[in-house]
mmCIF file of C-alpha atoms in Angstrom:
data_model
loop_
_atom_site.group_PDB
_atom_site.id
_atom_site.type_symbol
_atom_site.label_atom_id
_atom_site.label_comp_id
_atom_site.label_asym_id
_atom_site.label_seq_id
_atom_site.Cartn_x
_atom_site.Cartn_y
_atom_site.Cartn_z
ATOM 1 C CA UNK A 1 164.302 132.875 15.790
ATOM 2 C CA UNK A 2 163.988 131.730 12.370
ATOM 3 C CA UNK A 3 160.788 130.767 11.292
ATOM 4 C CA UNK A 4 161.562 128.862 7.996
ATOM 5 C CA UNK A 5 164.562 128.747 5.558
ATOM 6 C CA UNK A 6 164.085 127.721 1.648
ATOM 7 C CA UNK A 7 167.780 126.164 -0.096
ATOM 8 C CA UNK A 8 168.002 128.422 -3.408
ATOM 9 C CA UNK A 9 167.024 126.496 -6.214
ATOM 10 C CA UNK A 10 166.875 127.135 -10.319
ATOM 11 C CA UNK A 11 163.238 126.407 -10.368
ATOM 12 C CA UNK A 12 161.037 129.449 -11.574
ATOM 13 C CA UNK A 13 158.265 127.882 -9.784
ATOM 14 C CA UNK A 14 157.688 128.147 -6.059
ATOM 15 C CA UNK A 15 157.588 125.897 -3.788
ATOM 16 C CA UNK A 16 154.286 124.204 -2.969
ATOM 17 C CA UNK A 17 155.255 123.974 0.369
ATOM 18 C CA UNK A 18 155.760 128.068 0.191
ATOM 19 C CA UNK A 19 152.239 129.084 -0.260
ATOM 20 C CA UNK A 20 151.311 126.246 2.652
ATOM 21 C CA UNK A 21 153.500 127.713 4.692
ATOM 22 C CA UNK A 22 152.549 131.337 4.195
ATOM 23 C CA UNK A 23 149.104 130.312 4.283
ATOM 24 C CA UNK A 24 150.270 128.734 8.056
ATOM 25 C CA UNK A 25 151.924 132.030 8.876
ATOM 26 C CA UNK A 26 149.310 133.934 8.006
ATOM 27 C CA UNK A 27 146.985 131.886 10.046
ATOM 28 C CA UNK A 28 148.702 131.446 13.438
ATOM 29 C CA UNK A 29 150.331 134.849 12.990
ATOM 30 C CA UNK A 30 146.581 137.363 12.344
ATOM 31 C CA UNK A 31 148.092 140.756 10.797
ATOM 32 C CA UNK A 32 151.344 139.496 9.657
ATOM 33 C CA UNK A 33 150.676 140.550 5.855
ATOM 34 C CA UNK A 34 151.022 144.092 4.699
ATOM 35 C CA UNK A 35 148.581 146.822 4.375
ATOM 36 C CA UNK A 36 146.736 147.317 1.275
ATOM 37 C CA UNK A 37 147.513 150.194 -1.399
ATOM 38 C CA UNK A 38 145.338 151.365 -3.419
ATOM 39 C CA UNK A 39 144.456 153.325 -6.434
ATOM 40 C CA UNK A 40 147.895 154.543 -7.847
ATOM 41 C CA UNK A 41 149.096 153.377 -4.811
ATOM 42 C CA UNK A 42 148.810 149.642 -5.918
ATOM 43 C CA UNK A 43 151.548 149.794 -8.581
ATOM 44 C CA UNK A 44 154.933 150.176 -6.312
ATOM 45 C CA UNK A 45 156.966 150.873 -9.435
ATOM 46 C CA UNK A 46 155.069 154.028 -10.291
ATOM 47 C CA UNK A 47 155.840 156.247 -7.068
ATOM 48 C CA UNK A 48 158.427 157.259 -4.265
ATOM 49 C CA UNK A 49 157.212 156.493 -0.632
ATOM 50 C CA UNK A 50 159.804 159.099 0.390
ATOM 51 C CA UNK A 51 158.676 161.591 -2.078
ATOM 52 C CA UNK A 52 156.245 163.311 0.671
ATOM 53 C CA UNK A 53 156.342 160.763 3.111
ATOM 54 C CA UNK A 54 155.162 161.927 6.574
ATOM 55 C CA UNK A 55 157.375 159.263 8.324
ATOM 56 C CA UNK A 56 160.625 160.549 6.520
ATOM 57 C CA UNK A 57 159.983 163.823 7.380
ATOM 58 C CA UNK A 58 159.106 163.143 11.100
ATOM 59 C CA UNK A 59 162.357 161.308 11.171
ATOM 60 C CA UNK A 60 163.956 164.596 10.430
ATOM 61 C CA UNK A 61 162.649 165.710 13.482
ATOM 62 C CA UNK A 62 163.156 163.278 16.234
ATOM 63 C CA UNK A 63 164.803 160.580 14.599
ATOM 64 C CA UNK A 64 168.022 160.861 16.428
ATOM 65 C CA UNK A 65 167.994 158.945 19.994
ATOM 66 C CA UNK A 66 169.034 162.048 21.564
ATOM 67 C CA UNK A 67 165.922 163.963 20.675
ATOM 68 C CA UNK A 68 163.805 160.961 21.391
ATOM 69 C CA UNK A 69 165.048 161.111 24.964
ATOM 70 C CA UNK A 70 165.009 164.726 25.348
ATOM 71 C CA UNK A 71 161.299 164.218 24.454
ATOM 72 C CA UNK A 72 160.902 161.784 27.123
ATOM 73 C CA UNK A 73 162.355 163.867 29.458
ATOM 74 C CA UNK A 74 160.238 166.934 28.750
ATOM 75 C CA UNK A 75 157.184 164.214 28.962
ATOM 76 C CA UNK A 76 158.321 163.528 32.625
ATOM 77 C CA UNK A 77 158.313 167.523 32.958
ATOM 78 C CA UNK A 78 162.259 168.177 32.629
ATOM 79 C CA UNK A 79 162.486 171.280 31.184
ATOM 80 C CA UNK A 80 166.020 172.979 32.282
ATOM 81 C CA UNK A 81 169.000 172.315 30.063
ATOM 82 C CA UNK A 82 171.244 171.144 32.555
ATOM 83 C CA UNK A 83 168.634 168.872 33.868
ATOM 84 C CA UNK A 84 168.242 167.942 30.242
ATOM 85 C CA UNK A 85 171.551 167.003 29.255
ATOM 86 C CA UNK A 86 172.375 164.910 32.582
ATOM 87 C CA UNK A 87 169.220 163.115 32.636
ATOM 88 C CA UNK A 88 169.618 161.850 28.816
ATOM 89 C CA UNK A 89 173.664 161.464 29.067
ATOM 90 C CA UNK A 90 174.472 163.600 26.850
ATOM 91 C CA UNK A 91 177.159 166.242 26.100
ATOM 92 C CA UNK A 92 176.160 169.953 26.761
ATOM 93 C CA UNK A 93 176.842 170.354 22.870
ATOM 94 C CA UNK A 94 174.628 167.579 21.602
ATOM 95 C CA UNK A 95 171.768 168.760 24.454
ATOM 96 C CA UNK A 96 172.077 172.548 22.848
ATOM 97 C CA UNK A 97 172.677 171.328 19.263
ATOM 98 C CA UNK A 98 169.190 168.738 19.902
ATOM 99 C CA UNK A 99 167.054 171.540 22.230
ATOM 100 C CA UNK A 100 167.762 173.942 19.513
ATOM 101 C CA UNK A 101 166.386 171.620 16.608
ATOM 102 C CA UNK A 102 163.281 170.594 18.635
ATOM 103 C CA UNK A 103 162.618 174.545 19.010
ATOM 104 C CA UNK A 104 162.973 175.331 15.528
ATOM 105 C CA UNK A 105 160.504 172.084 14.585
ATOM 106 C CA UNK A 106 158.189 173.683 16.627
ATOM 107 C CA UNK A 107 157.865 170.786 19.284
ATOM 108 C CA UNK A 108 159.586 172.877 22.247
ATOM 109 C CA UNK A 109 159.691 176.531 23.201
ATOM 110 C CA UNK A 110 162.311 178.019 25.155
ATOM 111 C CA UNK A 111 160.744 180.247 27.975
ATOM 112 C CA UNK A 112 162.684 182.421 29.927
ATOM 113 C CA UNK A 113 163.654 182.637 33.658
ATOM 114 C CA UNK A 114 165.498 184.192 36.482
ATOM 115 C CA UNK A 115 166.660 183.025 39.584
ATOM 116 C CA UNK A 116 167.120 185.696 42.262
ATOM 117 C CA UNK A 117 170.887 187.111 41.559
ATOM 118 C CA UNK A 118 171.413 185.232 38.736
ATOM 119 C CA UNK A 119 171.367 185.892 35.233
ATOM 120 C CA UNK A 120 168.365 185.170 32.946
ATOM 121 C CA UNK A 121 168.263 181.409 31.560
ATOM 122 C CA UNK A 122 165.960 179.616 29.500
ATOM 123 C CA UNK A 123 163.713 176.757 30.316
ATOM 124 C CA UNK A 124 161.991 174.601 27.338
ATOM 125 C CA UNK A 125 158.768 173.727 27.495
ATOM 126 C CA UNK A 126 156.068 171.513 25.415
ATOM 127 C CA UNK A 127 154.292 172.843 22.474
ATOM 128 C CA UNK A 128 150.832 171.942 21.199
ATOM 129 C CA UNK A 129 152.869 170.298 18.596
ATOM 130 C CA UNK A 130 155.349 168.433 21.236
ATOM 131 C CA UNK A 131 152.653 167.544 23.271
ATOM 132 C CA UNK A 132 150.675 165.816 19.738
ATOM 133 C CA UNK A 133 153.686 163.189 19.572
ATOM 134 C CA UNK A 134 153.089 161.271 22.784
ATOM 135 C CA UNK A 135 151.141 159.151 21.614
ATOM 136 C CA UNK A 136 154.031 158.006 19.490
ATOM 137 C CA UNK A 137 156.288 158.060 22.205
ATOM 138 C CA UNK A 138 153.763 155.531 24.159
ATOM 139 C CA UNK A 139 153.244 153.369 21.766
ATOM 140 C CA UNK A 140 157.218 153.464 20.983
ATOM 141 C CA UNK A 141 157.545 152.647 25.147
ATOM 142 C CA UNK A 142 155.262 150.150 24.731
ATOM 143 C CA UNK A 143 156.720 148.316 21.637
ATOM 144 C CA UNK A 144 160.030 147.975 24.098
ATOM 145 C CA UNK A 145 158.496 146.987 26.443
ATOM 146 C CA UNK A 146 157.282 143.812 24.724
ATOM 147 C CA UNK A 147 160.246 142.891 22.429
ATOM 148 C CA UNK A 148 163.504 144.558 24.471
ATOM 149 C CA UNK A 149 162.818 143.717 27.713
ATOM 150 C CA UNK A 150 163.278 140.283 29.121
ATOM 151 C CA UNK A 151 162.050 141.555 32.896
ATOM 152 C CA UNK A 152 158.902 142.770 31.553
ATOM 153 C CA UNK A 153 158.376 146.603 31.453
ATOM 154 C CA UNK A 154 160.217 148.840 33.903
ATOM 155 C CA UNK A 155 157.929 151.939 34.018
ATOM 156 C CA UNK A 156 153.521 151.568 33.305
ATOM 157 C CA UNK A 157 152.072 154.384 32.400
ATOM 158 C CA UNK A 158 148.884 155.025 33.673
ATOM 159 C CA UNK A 159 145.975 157.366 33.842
ATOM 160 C CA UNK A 160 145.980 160.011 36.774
ATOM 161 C CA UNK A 161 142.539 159.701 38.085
ATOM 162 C CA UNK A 162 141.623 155.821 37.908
ATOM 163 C CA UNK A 163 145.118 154.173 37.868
ATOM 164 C CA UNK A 164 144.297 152.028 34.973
ATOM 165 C CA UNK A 165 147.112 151.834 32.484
ATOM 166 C CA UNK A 166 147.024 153.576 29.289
ATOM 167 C CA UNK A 167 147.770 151.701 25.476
ATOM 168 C CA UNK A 168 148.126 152.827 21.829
ATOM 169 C CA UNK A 169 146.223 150.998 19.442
ATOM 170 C CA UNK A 170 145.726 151.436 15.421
ATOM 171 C CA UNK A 171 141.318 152.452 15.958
ATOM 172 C CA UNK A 172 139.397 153.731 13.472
ATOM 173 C CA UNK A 173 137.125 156.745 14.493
ATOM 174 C CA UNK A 174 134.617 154.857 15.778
ATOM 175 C CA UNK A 175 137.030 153.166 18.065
ATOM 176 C CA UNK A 176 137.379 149.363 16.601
ATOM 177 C CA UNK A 177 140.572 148.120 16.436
ATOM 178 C CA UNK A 178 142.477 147.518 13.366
ATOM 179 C CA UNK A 179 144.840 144.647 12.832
ATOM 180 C CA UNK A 180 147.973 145.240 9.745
ATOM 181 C CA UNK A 181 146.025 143.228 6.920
ATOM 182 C CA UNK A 182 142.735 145.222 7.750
ATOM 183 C CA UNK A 183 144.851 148.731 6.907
ATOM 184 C CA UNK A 184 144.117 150.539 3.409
ATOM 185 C CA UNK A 185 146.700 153.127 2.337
ATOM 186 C CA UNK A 186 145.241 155.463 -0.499
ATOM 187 C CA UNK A 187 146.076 159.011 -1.849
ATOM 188 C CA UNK A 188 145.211 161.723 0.461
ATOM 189 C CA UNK A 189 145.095 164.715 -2.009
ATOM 190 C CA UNK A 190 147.516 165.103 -5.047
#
């Protein structure tokens, strides 16, 4: 859906009708506008956001569908490799090639068994580390849910022990929510 188009025009000025309609946006659309930067933050020309950007280098990890879903599955407590690499789709080379990168990130471990009269095989299993990016994966789930799928969601989850389902918000520590334009992005350390 297209919420406004502008014709091009040689004017250096806006249009007055711009700022009116951003101000509309803005109002019937709460959290629209970006986070603020600030300190050295605030001038975009004078640093990288990939530089040491914890979302680029968490995309080096699971950024490949494959490894989402191999995450998913070890969420819904999948942990052979054949069980692995038929539940996702996936060739046996792309599940190895994907299990092995998720072990070496530190987000799986593989954990040996044995079957009676068979040889010894590996299982993979969540680390503290793996276990750390579910909320990620939730909120991910739950993003689908509201934009891909026209039936409404197909799977809820829920807490165990009441039933009630479960949500990932942006909270500060104390628990309020946070909406886009009430976000502050600043230096951490240098």
């Amino acid at each position: 859906m297209v919420l406004w188009q502008f014709k091009r025009s040689s004017y250096a000025k806006p249009y007055p009708a711009a700022a009116q309609l951003a101000t509309y946006i803005r109002s019937q659309y709460p959290g629209l506008v970006a986070m603020k930067l600030q300190g050295p933050l605030a001038d975009r020309s004078a640093w990288d956001a990939d530089e040491r950007c914890s979302i680029s280098r968490a995309m080096g990890v699971v950024g490949t569908r494959s490894a989402m879903l191999l995450l998913r599955e070890a969420y819904y407590g999948t942990t052979r490799f054949d069980d692995f690499a038929h539940r996702v789709g996936i060739t046996d080379a792309v599940a190895s090639a994907r299990l092995k990168e998720l072990v070496e990130a530190g987000l799986l471990v593989k954990s040996p068994y044995r079957e009676p009269g068979q040889r010894t095989r590996y299982e993979y299993v969540l680390t503290d580390m793996g276990r750390d990016l579910l909320p990620a994966v939730v909120a991910l789930m739950q993003w689908g849910d509201k934009y891909l799928q026209r039936d409404g969601a197909p799977l809820q989850v829920v807490d165990d022990a009441t039933g009630a389902p479960v949500s990932v918000r942006v909270r500060t520590d104390e628990g309020d929510d946070v909406e886009l334009d009430g976000l502050r992005l600043r230096v951490n350390r240098e």
